[in-house]
Amino acid sequence: MSDKVIIFDTTLRDGEQCPGASMNLREKMEVARQLERLNVDVIEAGFPVISEGDFEAVQRIATEIRGPIIAGLARCVTKDIEAAAAAVKPAGERGRIHVFLATSKIHREHKLKKAHEEILRLAAEGTRLAKSHCRDVEFSPEDASRTEPEFLAQVVETVIAAGATTVNIPDTVGFAVPEQYGGLIRYLKDNVGNIDDAIISVHCHNDLGLAVANSLAAVQAGARQVEGTVNGIGERAGNAALEEVVMALKTRADFFGKLHSDVHTREILKTSRIVSRMSGLHVQRSKAIVGENAFAHSSGIHQDGMLKMRETYEIMDPVEVGWGGTELPLTKHSGRHAMAARLEHLGFKLSEAEIGAVFVRFKEIGDKKKFVYDDDLSALVDDSMMPQDEGWQLQKLEVSVATGQQPRASVVLSRDNESSEGNAEGNGAVDAAMRAIDAVVGRSGNLLEYNVQAVTQGHDALGEVTLKVDFGDGRLITGKGASTDVIEASARAYLNAINRTFIRRELGEQAAGV
Ligand code: KIV
Ligand code: ZN
């Protein structure tokens, strides 16, 4: 058995299923390009059958991303498998179809209403159909960790016989505990006759906070593919955080022996930041490896120890995961070329029009702020990503707030070279700005989440607002905006959310969910 642990990234599929995380095509491409630089082995790019948007994203990623295998998810039904096959086709030999079917008693009896034999038949047929399109087929018995081990072994043997090259054992509801989950993998290795003809994969959810621990226990028991997401984003409590799995293997080589991944660990922090920006999901400060505090030492005793010898309180070198590479900040005097070069270095691949839009915002910010840091620039990309001709642009915002008076806002927005003005009162300055925008665009959003963060430090720091809005159809739409003024950042974020729904509807995308 090889010592290499295959890293399967499902940030763009399971990660994207996280409420409010949905990314548009442009954002998915940014993430996919960074995953390529991170050197993951497999990118699960989406679930092609669920929407035109998902299909297009998987197809674009399969066309443009070189290196990793590109997987598309499919239920065990013909239309799903055919959609996945068509979407991953441009990846050629690097295409993978990932078929799943629930196997646990509770899913069989209450969700699928199917007996054992029918599950075995469908699993075999689905795998064979996928195999007729693609050499590389992965099969997942959904809710495997709650499936009777004897029946699970039968399913695994059946799909390997039908051509599955990877068999994934999902802990779909995050129910497993490490010893038991490792034991299940060992059981399959001992009781499935053809187990050596496929790679055993694991896919753990974090409902009990055990996703990484379970994944590592499974690897010790013989699994050689780990599925997870960057920053651990995903359904409910999320998926196994890949950066934690990768760094556990690397840092505890004394324990895991030769087991290793091929991930370029110095790209980890950059990847975490890009995923956080593109998904609108903030990383908690104390998050392992990538949180702001992951390598911060505040107590005097720790600081003293660190100064004497770093290893007294640090088990990893922060540089190894991408911390510490401070670059000279840009200023208002920096030109378009310098800014474009820095954007490229940060991992963004933007068209000339998009660079132009970011540059306009860069100059505005440069007038207000002495230095424009990398994080500032990344924040500017978020609210400039919408090409000029695709949505509403904020031209002017005036807000008046005085004690004892109702806040008032006035905005001028432009679209298709036409400007319109809107005025409104609100409960507060942000509310007034949002209502004034509503008055122009003719829709009204219900603000469900609001978060403001200083991007860098200092009195002139850029404020980045991330908000989630429901425009009446029950979907949570994320909007992001940045400015040295938080009210303006809020207005930009709200407009960003409006533009995202507007463009989605034009593309005819539907709400998606498994
Ligand atoms: O959690 C799960 O079971 C899944 C499968 C589709 C692999 O995401
Ligand atoms: Zn999952």
Short mmCIF file of C-alpha atoms and ligand atoms in Angstrom, two decimals:
data_model
loop_
_atom_site.label_atom_id
_atom_site.label_comp_id
_atom_site.label_asym_id
_atom_site.label_seq_id
_atom_site.Cartn_x
_atom_site.Cartn_y
_atom_site.Cartn_z
CA MET A 1 0.00 0.00 0.00
CA SER A 2 1.30 3.45 -0.90
CA ASP A 3 2.23 5.94 1.84
CA LYS A 4 0.73 8.81 -0.07
CA VAL A 5 -2.60 10.15 1.19
CA ILE A 6 -4.66 11.48 -1.71
CA ILE A 7 -6.17 14.86 -0.87
CA PHE A 8 -9.68 15.25 -2.30
CA ASP A 9 -10.98 18.79 -1.99
CA THR A 10 -14.75 19.25 -1.98
CA THR A 11 -14.83 22.96 -1.07
CA LEU A 12 -16.64 23.71 -4.33
CA ARG A 13 -19.26 20.98 -3.80
CA ASP A 14 -19.86 20.02 -0.13
CA GLY A 15 -18.31 23.30 1.06
CA GLU A 16 -20.56 25.27 -1.21
CA GLN A 17 -23.61 23.49 0.28
CA CYS A 18 -23.06 25.55 3.42
CA PRO A 19 -26.00 28.01 3.70
CA GLY A 20 -25.01 31.42 2.37
CA ALA A 21 -21.72 30.17 0.92
CA SER A 22 -22.82 29.88 -2.68
CA MET A 23 -20.21 31.22 -5.10
CA ASN A 24 -20.68 32.44 -8.62
CA LEU A 25 -18.66 31.11 -11.54
CA ARG A 26 -15.95 33.74 -11.26
CA GLU A 27 -15.48 33.02 -7.56
CA LYS A 28 -15.40 29.26 -8.13
CA MET A 29 -12.70 29.70 -10.76
CA GLU A 30 -10.55 31.74 -8.33
CA VAL A 31 -10.88 28.98 -5.75
CA ALA A 32 -10.15 26.24 -8.30
CA ARG A 33 -6.99 28.00 -9.52
CA GLN A 34 -5.74 28.33 -5.97
CA LEU A 35 -6.52 24.64 -5.27
CA GLU A 36 -4.38 23.83 -8.28
CA ARG A 37 -1.51 25.86 -6.77
CA LEU A 38 -2.10 24.15 -3.43
CA ASN A 39 -1.56 20.92 -5.36
CA VAL A 40 -4.54 18.95 -4.09
CA ASP A 41 -4.98 15.65 -5.95
CA VAL A 42 -8.71 15.86 -6.65
CA ILE A 43 -11.06 18.82 -6.96
CA GLU A 44 -14.74 17.96 -6.63
CA ALA A 45 -15.97 20.89 -8.66
CA GLY A 46 -19.73 20.53 -8.18
CA PHE A 47 -22.89 18.54 -8.71
CA PRO A 48 -23.55 19.09 -12.42
CA VAL A 49 -27.17 17.97 -12.61
CA ILE A 50 -28.53 20.36 -10.00
CA SER A 51 -28.27 23.59 -11.94
CA GLU A 52 -26.94 25.07 -15.15
CA GLY A 53 -24.56 27.12 -13.00
CA ASP A 54 -23.11 24.01 -11.35
CA PHE A 55 -22.77 22.26 -14.70
CA GLU A 56 -21.00 25.24 -16.23
CA ALA A 57 -18.65 25.57 -13.26
CA VAL A 58 -17.62 21.90 -13.37
CA GLN A 59 -17.14 22.08 -17.13
CA ARG A 60 -15.05 25.28 -16.95
CA ILE A 61 -12.90 23.86 -14.17
CA ALA A 62 -12.45 20.62 -16.12
CA THR A 63 -11.40 22.69 -19.15
CA GLU A 64 -9.06 25.17 -17.48
CA ILE A 65 -7.51 23.48 -14.47
CA ARG A 66 -4.50 21.30 -15.16
CA GLY A 67 -3.00 18.88 -12.67
CA PRO A 68 -5.67 17.72 -10.25
CA ILE A 69 -8.35 15.16 -11.13
CA ILE A 70 -11.70 16.91 -11.62
CA ALA A 71 -14.70 15.15 -10.11
CA GLY A 72 -18.42 15.75 -10.62
CA LEU A 73 -20.99 14.35 -8.19
CA ALA A 74 -24.00 12.27 -9.29
CA ARG A 75 -26.79 10.35 -7.60
CA CYS A 76 -27.20 6.79 -8.81
CA VAL A 77 -29.54 7.88 -11.60
CA THR A 78 -28.94 8.10 -15.33
CA LYS A 79 -29.52 11.84 -15.80
CA ASP A 80 -27.12 12.70 -12.96
CA ILE A 81 -24.40 10.37 -14.22
CA GLU A 82 -24.74 11.63 -17.80
CA ALA A 83 -24.58 15.26 -16.65
CA ALA A 84 -21.47 14.53 -14.56
CA ALA A 85 -19.86 12.66 -17.46
CA ALA A 86 -20.47 15.55 -19.85
CA ALA A 87 -19.24 18.15 -17.35
CA VAL A 88 -15.93 16.41 -16.52
CA LYS A 89 -15.27 15.34 -20.11
CA PRO A 90 -12.91 18.26 -20.92
CA ALA A 91 -10.56 16.96 -18.20
CA GLY A 92 -9.98 13.83 -20.32
CA GLU A 93 -8.14 11.15 -18.38
CA ARG A 94 -8.29 13.39 -15.30
CA GLY A 95 -12.08 13.28 -15.16
CA ARG A 96 -13.86 11.42 -12.35
CA ILE A 97 -17.52 10.62 -11.77
CA HIS A 98 -18.46 10.37 -8.10
CA VAL A 99 -21.66 8.37 -7.66
CA PHE A 100 -23.48 8.11 -4.34
CA LEU A 101 -26.39 6.15 -2.91
CA ALA A 102 -27.52 5.92 0.71
CA THR A 103 -27.07 2.54 2.38
CA SER A 104 -27.94 2.91 6.08
CA LYS A 105 -31.13 1.38 7.49
CA ILE A 106 -32.65 4.75 8.32
CA HIS A 107 -32.01 6.08 4.79
CA ARG A 108 -33.10 2.83 3.10
CA GLU A 109 -36.36 2.63 4.99
CA HIS A 110 -37.37 6.26 5.33
CA LYS A 111 -35.72 8.16 2.47
CA LEU A 112 -35.32 5.65 -0.36
CA LYS A 113 -37.90 3.05 0.69
CA LYS A 114 -35.76 0.32 -0.87
CA ALA A 115 -34.64 -3.11 0.31
CA HIS A 116 -31.05 -4.40 0.46
CA GLU A 117 -31.18 -6.16 -2.90
CA GLU A 118 -32.45 -3.08 -4.71
CA ILE A 119 -29.71 -0.93 -3.19
CA LEU A 120 -27.10 -3.42 -4.36
CA ARG A 121 -28.60 -3.51 -7.84
CA LEU A 122 -28.80 0.29 -8.16
CA ALA A 123 -25.25 0.74 -6.83
CA ALA A 124 -23.90 -1.76 -9.37
CA GLU A 125 -25.89 -0.28 -12.27
CA GLY A 126 -24.91 3.29 -11.40
CA THR A 127 -21.24 2.36 -11.13
CA ARG A 128 -21.34 0.47 -14.43
CA LEU A 129 -23.03 3.37 -16.19
CA ALA A 130 -20.44 5.81 -14.80
CA LYS A 131 -17.69 3.42 -15.85
CA SER A 132 -19.02 3.36 -19.41
CA HIS A 133 -18.27 7.12 -19.54
CA CYS A 134 -15.19 7.43 -17.40
CA ARG A 135 -12.27 5.24 -16.35
CA ASP A 136 -12.09 6.87 -12.92
CA VAL A 137 -15.23 6.19 -10.84
CA GLU A 138 -15.73 6.83 -7.15
CA PHE A 139 -18.65 5.34 -5.25
CA SER A 140 -19.97 6.63 -1.91
CA PRO A 141 -22.43 4.64 0.20
CA GLU A 142 -24.01 7.68 1.85
CA ASP A 143 -24.31 7.41 5.65
CA ALA A 144 -21.81 4.53 5.55
CA SER A 145 -20.81 4.97 9.19
CA ARG A 146 -24.40 4.16 10.28
CA THR A 147 -24.78 1.27 7.83
CA GLU A 148 -24.64 -2.32 9.14
CA PRO A 149 -20.96 -3.29 8.56
CA GLU A 150 -21.90 -6.62 6.88
CA PHE A 151 -24.19 -4.89 4.38
CA LEU A 152 -21.66 -2.11 3.84
CA ALA A 153 -19.03 -4.74 2.99
CA GLN A 154 -21.44 -6.25 0.44
CA VAL A 155 -22.04 -2.83 -1.15
CA VAL A 156 -18.32 -2.08 -1.31
CA GLU A 157 -17.53 -5.46 -2.89
CA THR A 158 -20.34 -5.01 -5.43
CA VAL A 159 -19.26 -1.55 -6.60
CA ILE A 160 -15.60 -2.53 -6.86
CA ALA A 161 -16.66 -5.52 -8.98
CA ALA A 162 -18.70 -3.08 -11.12
CA GLY A 163 -15.64 -0.90 -11.74
CA ALA A 164 -15.31 1.63 -8.90
CA THR A 165 -11.67 2.67 -8.53
CA THR A 166 -12.22 4.58 -5.28
CA VAL A 167 -14.73 3.67 -2.58
CA ASN A 168 -15.56 6.42 -0.15
CA ILE A 169 -16.92 5.70 3.34
CA PRO A 170 -18.76 8.86 4.35
CA ASP A 171 -19.57 9.76 7.91
CA THR A 172 -22.42 11.79 6.46
CA VAL A 173 -23.92 13.01 9.72
CA GLY A 174 -20.71 13.29 11.74
CA PHE A 175 -21.74 10.42 14.04
CA ALA A 176 -18.51 8.42 14.14
CA VAL A 177 -15.80 8.48 16.79
CA PRO A 178 -12.17 7.85 15.85
CA GLU A 179 -11.58 4.35 17.22
CA GLN A 180 -14.85 3.00 15.87
CA TYR A 181 -14.43 4.68 12.46
CA GLY A 182 -10.86 3.36 12.13
CA GLY A 183 -12.25 -0.04 13.13
CA LEU A 184 -14.83 0.15 10.32
CA ILE A 185 -12.11 0.80 7.74
CA ARG A 186 -10.13 -2.15 9.13
CA TYR A 187 -13.25 -4.31 9.00
CA LEU A 188 -13.75 -3.49 5.31
CA LYS A 189 -10.12 -4.26 4.56
CA ASP A 190 -10.46 -7.63 6.25
CA ASN A 191 -13.88 -8.58 4.91
CA VAL A 192 -14.11 -7.29 1.33
CA GLY A 193 -12.45 -9.78 -1.01
CA ASN A 194 -11.57 -7.30 -3.77
CA ILE A 195 -10.75 -4.32 -1.49
CA ASP A 196 -7.21 -4.02 -2.84
CA ASP A 197 -8.61 -3.19 -6.30
CA ALA A 198 -9.78 0.24 -5.07
CA ILE A 199 -8.55 3.12 -2.94
CA ILE A 200 -10.46 3.54 0.31
CA SER A 201 -11.50 7.11 0.86
CA VAL A 202 -12.98 8.85 3.91
CA HIS A 203 -15.34 11.79 4.08
CA CYS A 204 -16.11 13.09 7.56
CA HIS A 205 -18.54 15.71 8.76
CA ASN A 206 -17.87 17.70 11.89
CA ASP A 207 -21.12 17.50 13.88
CA LEU A 208 -19.25 16.30 16.97
CA GLY A 209 -16.08 18.22 16.17
CA LEU A 210 -14.36 14.93 15.26
CA ALA A 211 -14.05 15.16 11.47
CA VAL A 212 -10.27 15.56 11.38
CA ALA A 213 -9.66 13.04 14.18
CA ASN A 214 -11.89 10.50 12.40
CA SER A 215 -10.12 11.08 9.07
CA LEU A 216 -6.71 10.53 10.67
CA ALA A 217 -7.88 7.37 12.46
CA ALA A 218 -9.13 6.06 9.12
CA VAL A 219 -5.82 6.80 7.42
CA GLN A 220 -4.00 4.84 10.12
CA ALA A 221 -6.40 1.97 9.46
CA GLY A 222 -5.63 1.93 5.73
CA ALA A 223 -7.65 4.66 3.99
CA ARG A 224 -5.56 6.46 1.38
CA GLN A 225 -7.84 9.28 0.30
CA VAL A 226 -9.14 11.99 2.62
CA GLU A 227 -12.01 14.23 1.55
CA GLY A 228 -12.56 17.62 3.12
CA THR A 229 -12.75 21.33 2.55
CA VAL A 230 -10.58 24.39 3.04
CA ASN A 231 -11.35 26.01 6.42
CA GLY A 232 -13.65 23.04 7.11
CA ILE A 233 -16.66 24.76 5.52
CA GLY A 234 -19.63 22.59 4.58
CA GLU A 235 -23.10 21.37 5.49
CA ARG A 236 -24.11 22.03 9.13
CA ALA A 237 -20.92 21.91 11.24
CA GLY A 238 -18.82 21.48 8.12
CA ASN A 239 -16.41 18.90 6.74
CA ALA A 240 -12.93 17.83 7.79
CA ALA A 241 -10.60 20.85 7.43
CA LEU A 242 -8.02 19.73 4.89
CA GLU A 243 -5.33 22.10 6.15
CA GLU A 244 -5.57 20.41 9.55
CA VAL A 245 -5.35 16.89 8.10
CA VAL A 246 -2.36 17.84 5.95
CA MET A 247 -0.48 19.59 8.76
CA ALA A 248 -1.23 16.81 11.27
CA LEU A 249 0.38 14.29 8.91
CA LYS A 250 3.35 16.56 8.35
CA THR A 251 3.88 17.81 11.91
CA ARG A 252 3.42 14.41 13.52
CA ALA A 253 5.56 12.41 11.11
CA ASP A 254 7.00 10.81 14.26
CA PHE A 255 3.56 9.23 14.74
CA PHE A 256 2.23 8.79 11.20
CA GLY A 257 5.54 7.55 9.80
CA LYS A 258 5.85 7.82 6.02
CA LEU A 259 2.20 8.80 5.48
CA HIS A 260 2.22 12.11 3.66
CA SER A 261 0.34 14.33 1.22
CA ASP A 262 1.71 16.22 -1.78
CA VAL A 263 0.07 19.50 -0.77
CA HIS A 264 2.25 22.62 -1.11
CA THR A 265 1.74 23.70 2.47
CA ARG A 266 3.07 27.24 1.94
CA GLU A 267 -0.05 27.89 -0.15
CA ILE A 268 -2.37 26.98 2.74
CA LEU A 269 -2.94 30.43 4.22
CA LYS A 270 -3.48 32.04 0.82
CA THR A 271 -6.01 29.31 -0.02
CA SER A 272 -7.83 29.82 3.27
CA ARG A 273 -8.09 33.56 2.63
CA ILE A 274 -9.32 33.14 -0.93
CA VAL A 275 -11.97 30.62 0.14
CA SER A 276 -13.06 32.86 2.98
CA ARG A 277 -13.39 35.85 0.65
CA MET A 278 -15.07 33.99 -2.16
CA SER A 279 -17.55 32.18 0.09
CA GLY A 280 -18.16 35.10 2.45
CA LEU A 281 -17.53 32.75 5.40
CA HIS A 282 -15.14 34.22 7.95
CA VAL A 283 -12.51 32.11 9.60
CA GLN A 284 -12.71 32.16 13.40
CA ARG A 285 -9.67 33.78 15.03
CA SER A 286 -8.68 30.68 16.96
CA LYS A 287 -9.07 28.28 14.01
CA ALA A 288 -6.11 25.87 13.83
CA ILE A 289 -3.45 26.67 11.20
CA VAL A 290 -5.24 29.55 9.45
CA GLY A 291 -6.97 31.60 12.19
CA GLU A 292 -5.55 35.06 13.05
CA ASN A 293 -4.49 33.76 16.47
CA ALA A 294 -3.12 30.40 15.33
CA PHE A 295 0.46 31.58 15.85
CA ALA A 296 -0.11 34.55 18.17
CA HIS A 297 1.41 34.29 21.63
CA SER A 298 0.03 36.71 24.19
CA SER A 299 1.03 35.45 27.61
CA GLY A 300 4.32 36.76 28.97
CA ILE A 301 5.61 33.29 29.79
CA HIS A 302 4.92 32.08 26.25
CA GLN A 303 6.50 35.16 24.69
CA ASP A 304 9.58 34.75 26.84
CA GLY A 305 9.86 31.08 25.88
CA MET A 306 9.37 31.90 22.18
CA LEU A 307 12.15 34.46 22.27
CA LYS A 308 14.49 31.91 23.80
CA MET A 309 13.52 29.10 21.46
CA ARG A 310 10.56 29.14 19.04
CA GLU A 311 9.84 25.44 19.49
CA THR A 312 9.03 25.90 23.19
CA TYR A 313 5.51 26.97 22.24
CA GLU A 314 5.26 26.43 18.48
CA ILE A 315 4.84 22.95 17.01
CA MET A 316 4.87 24.19 13.41
CA ASP A 317 6.85 26.87 11.68
CA PRO A 318 4.20 29.43 10.60
CA VAL A 319 6.22 30.08 7.43
CA GLU A 320 5.53 26.46 6.41
CA VAL A 321 1.81 27.22 6.08
CA GLY A 322 2.24 30.60 4.44
CA TRP A 323 2.38 33.06 7.35
CA GLY A 324 4.92 35.82 7.57
CA GLY A 325 5.66 36.68 3.96
CA THR A 326 5.01 40.42 4.37
CA GLU A 327 5.30 42.34 1.13
CA LEU A 328 5.84 46.06 0.66
CA PRO A 329 2.42 47.71 0.61
CA LEU A 330 1.20 49.64 -2.42
CA THR A 331 0.40 53.36 -2.18
CA LYS A 332 -1.69 55.79 -4.21
CA HIS A 333 1.40 56.40 -6.32
CA SER A 334 1.59 52.76 -7.42
CA GLY A 335 0.57 52.27 -11.02
CA ARG A 336 -1.89 49.91 -12.63
CA HIS A 337 0.93 47.56 -13.62
CA ALA A 338 2.25 47.24 -10.04
CA MET A 339 -1.27 46.66 -8.76
CA ALA A 340 -1.99 44.05 -11.45
CA ALA A 341 1.28 42.25 -10.64
CA ARG A 342 0.38 42.17 -6.95
CA LEU A 343 -3.10 40.81 -7.75
CA GLU A 344 -1.54 38.06 -9.79
CA HIS A 345 0.85 37.25 -6.96
CA LEU A 346 -2.16 37.01 -4.63
CA GLY A 347 -3.66 34.39 -6.90
CA PHE A 348 -6.30 36.42 -8.73
CA LYS A 349 -6.70 35.95 -12.45
CA LEU A 350 -8.67 38.93 -13.69
CA SER A 351 -9.56 40.20 -17.12
CA GLU A 352 -8.33 43.63 -18.26
CA ALA A 353 -11.81 45.07 -17.58
CA GLU A 354 -11.81 43.66 -14.06
CA ILE A 355 -8.31 44.97 -13.36
CA GLY A 356 -9.55 48.34 -14.58
CA ALA A 357 -12.50 48.22 -12.16
CA VAL A 358 -10.25 47.26 -9.23
CA PHE A 359 -7.81 50.01 -10.19
CA VAL A 360 -10.54 52.67 -9.98
CA ARG A 361 -11.35 51.51 -6.43
CA PHE A 362 -7.63 51.21 -5.61
CA LYS A 363 -7.09 54.87 -6.50
CA GLU A 364 -10.12 55.95 -4.44
CA ILE A 365 -8.81 54.03 -1.44
CA GLY A 366 -5.23 55.17 -2.02
CA ASP A 367 -6.40 58.76 -1.59
CA LYS A 368 -7.79 57.95 1.84
CA LYS A 369 -5.24 55.48 3.10
CA LYS A 370 -1.46 55.77 3.27
CA PHE A 371 -0.74 52.13 2.42
CA VAL A 372 -2.82 49.59 0.54
CA TYR A 373 -1.92 46.16 1.92
CA ASP A 374 -2.45 42.78 0.29
CA ASP A 375 -5.56 42.15 2.38
CA ASP A 376 -6.96 45.56 1.39
CA LEU A 377 -6.42 44.72 -2.25
CA SER A 378 -8.11 41.32 -1.91
CA ALA A 379 -11.10 43.02 -0.26
CA LEU A 380 -11.29 45.51 -3.14
CA VAL A 381 -11.39 42.68 -5.64
CA ASP A 382 -14.55 41.34 -4.02
CA ASP A 383 -16.66 44.39 -4.61
CA SER A 384 -15.12 45.29 -7.95
CA MET A 385 -15.48 41.83 -9.46
CA MET A 386 -18.76 42.62 -11.13
CA PRO A 387 -17.89 43.97 -14.58
CA GLN A 388 -19.17 47.50 -15.15
CA ASP A 389 -21.89 46.49 -17.58
CA GLU A 390 -23.35 43.68 -15.50
CA GLY A 391 -24.96 45.38 -12.55
CA TRP A 392 -25.65 48.48 -10.53
CA GLN A 393 -22.70 50.66 -9.59
CA LEU A 394 -22.60 53.04 -6.61
CA GLN A 395 -21.82 56.56 -7.82
CA LYS A 396 -22.64 58.59 -4.75
CA LEU A 397 -23.82 58.06 -1.20
CA GLU A 398 -24.85 60.72 1.30
CA VAL A 399 -26.08 59.84 4.76
CA SER A 400 -27.22 62.21 7.46
CA VAL A 401 -27.42 61.06 11.05
CA ALA A 402 -28.20 63.34 13.97
CA THR A 403 -29.28 62.64 17.53
CA GLY A 404 -33.07 62.61 17.80
CA GLN A 405 -33.61 62.54 14.05
CA GLN A 406 -34.39 59.70 11.69
CA PRO A 407 -31.30 58.80 9.61
CA ARG A 408 -31.67 59.69 5.92
CA ALA A 409 -29.72 58.47 2.90
CA SER A 410 -29.48 59.50 -0.68
CA VAL A 411 -27.79 57.37 -3.35
CA VAL A 412 -26.96 57.73 -7.00
CA LEU A 413 -26.61 54.41 -8.81
CA SER A 414 -25.75 53.78 -12.42
CA ARG A 415 -26.46 50.95 -14.76
CA ASP A 416 -26.03 50.75 -18.54
CA ASN A 417 -24.66 54.32 -18.46
CA GLU A 418 -27.84 55.68 -16.86
CA SER A 419 -27.90 57.20 -13.40
CA SER A 420 -30.82 57.21 -10.97
CA GLU A 421 -31.24 58.74 -7.55
CA GLY A 422 -33.00 57.23 -4.55
CA ASN A 423 -33.79 58.68 -1.12
CA ALA A 424 -35.02 57.00 2.03
CA GLU A 425 -35.16 57.08 5.78
CA GLY A 426 -34.19 54.13 7.93
CA ASN A 427 -33.76 52.83 11.46
CA GLY A 428 -30.07 53.54 11.25
CA ALA A 429 -27.53 54.77 8.73
CA VAL A 430 -27.03 51.33 7.14
CA ASP A 431 -30.77 50.68 6.95
CA ALA A 432 -31.36 54.11 5.35
CA ALA A 433 -28.64 53.44 2.74
CA MET A 434 -30.18 50.04 1.93
CA ARG A 435 -33.68 51.48 1.60
CA ALA A 436 -32.37 54.25 -0.68
CA ILE A 437 -30.80 51.56 -2.89
CA ASP A 438 -34.12 49.65 -2.86
CA ALA A 439 -35.87 52.80 -4.07
CA VAL A 440 -33.67 52.77 -7.19
CA VAL A 441 -33.47 49.06 -8.01
CA GLY A 442 -37.08 48.24 -7.16
CA ARG A 443 -36.47 45.30 -4.85
CA SER A 444 -36.27 44.97 -1.15
CA GLY A 445 -33.99 42.71 0.83
CA ASN A 446 -34.35 41.45 4.35
CA LEU A 447 -30.97 41.72 6.11
CA LEU A 448 -30.35 38.47 7.99
CA GLU A 449 -26.66 38.67 8.85
CA TYR A 450 -24.27 41.56 9.05
CA ASN A 451 -20.57 41.47 9.80
CA VAL A 452 -17.98 44.22 9.64
CA GLN A 453 -14.27 43.58 9.96
CA ALA A 454 -11.23 45.80 9.82
CA VAL A 455 -9.12 44.36 7.01
CA THR A 456 -5.85 45.69 8.39
CA GLN A 457 -4.91 47.68 11.47
CA GLY A 458 -4.79 51.42 12.14
CA HIS A 459 -7.23 54.35 12.12
CA ASP A 460 -7.40 54.36 8.32
CA ALA A 461 -8.10 50.60 8.07
CA LEU A 462 -10.40 49.40 5.35
CA GLY A 463 -13.70 48.08 6.73
CA GLU A 464 -15.02 45.01 4.98
CA VAL A 465 -18.72 44.27 5.31
CA THR A 466 -20.15 40.84 4.62
CA LEU A 467 -23.90 40.54 4.78
CA LYS A 468 -26.53 37.97 3.96
CA VAL A 469 -29.85 39.03 2.52
CA ASP A 470 -33.09 37.28 1.60
CA PHE A 471 -34.84 38.94 -1.35
CA GLY A 472 -38.09 37.12 -0.65
CA ASP A 473 -37.42 33.69 -2.11
CA GLY A 474 -35.85 32.14 0.99
CA ARG A 475 -32.32 32.05 -0.43
CA LEU A 476 -29.48 33.60 1.54
CA ILE A 477 -27.48 35.83 -0.77
CA THR A 478 -24.06 36.99 0.36
CA GLY A 479 -22.79 40.46 -0.48
CA LYS A 480 -19.36 41.93 0.20
CA GLY A 481 -18.12 45.50 0.12
CA ALA A 482 -15.09 47.39 1.34
CA SER A 483 -14.36 51.03 2.09
CA THR A 484 -12.60 53.17 4.66
CA ASP A 485 -16.15 54.19 5.62
CA VAL A 486 -18.31 51.36 7.02
CA ILE A 487 -21.62 52.85 5.83
CA GLU A 488 -20.28 53.02 2.29
CA ALA A 489 -18.88 49.48 2.67
CA SER A 490 -22.36 48.35 3.79
CA ALA A 491 -24.04 50.01 0.80
CA ARG A 492 -21.50 48.39 -1.53
CA ALA A 493 -22.06 44.99 0.09
CA TYR A 494 -25.83 45.31 -0.28
CA LEU A 495 -25.48 46.33 -3.91
CA ASN A 496 -23.10 43.40 -4.43
CA ALA A 497 -25.82 41.04 -3.11
CA ILE A 498 -28.39 42.65 -5.42
CA ASN A 499 -26.09 42.28 -8.42
CA ARG A 500 -25.38 38.65 -7.57
CA THR A 501 -29.08 37.71 -7.50
CA PHE A 502 -29.75 39.79 -10.55
CA ILE A 503 -27.02 38.10 -12.56
CA ARG A 504 -27.94 34.63 -11.24
CA ARG A 505 -31.53 35.10 -12.33
CA GLU A 506 -30.41 36.25 -15.76
CA LEU A 507 -28.36 33.09 -16.07
CA GLY A 508 -31.43 31.11 -15.06
CA GLU A 509 -29.68 29.42 -12.17
CA GLN A 510 -31.86 27.67 -9.63
CA ALA A 511 -31.45 27.26 -5.91
CA ALA A 512 -29.56 24.06 -5.34
CA GLY A 513 -29.36 21.54 -2.58
CA VAL A 514 -28.87 17.85 -2.02
O1 KIV B 1 -21.60 13.56 3.30
C1 KIV B 1 -21.82 12.79 2.37
O2 KIV B 1 -22.25 11.64 2.52
C2 KIV B 1 -21.58 13.29 1.02
C3 KIV B 1 -21.62 12.30 -0.09
C4 KIV B 1 -22.31 12.81 -1.28
C5 KIV B 1 -20.23 11.83 -0.38
O3 KIV B 1 -21.28 14.45 0.85
ZN ZN B 2 -20.56 15.37 2.75
#
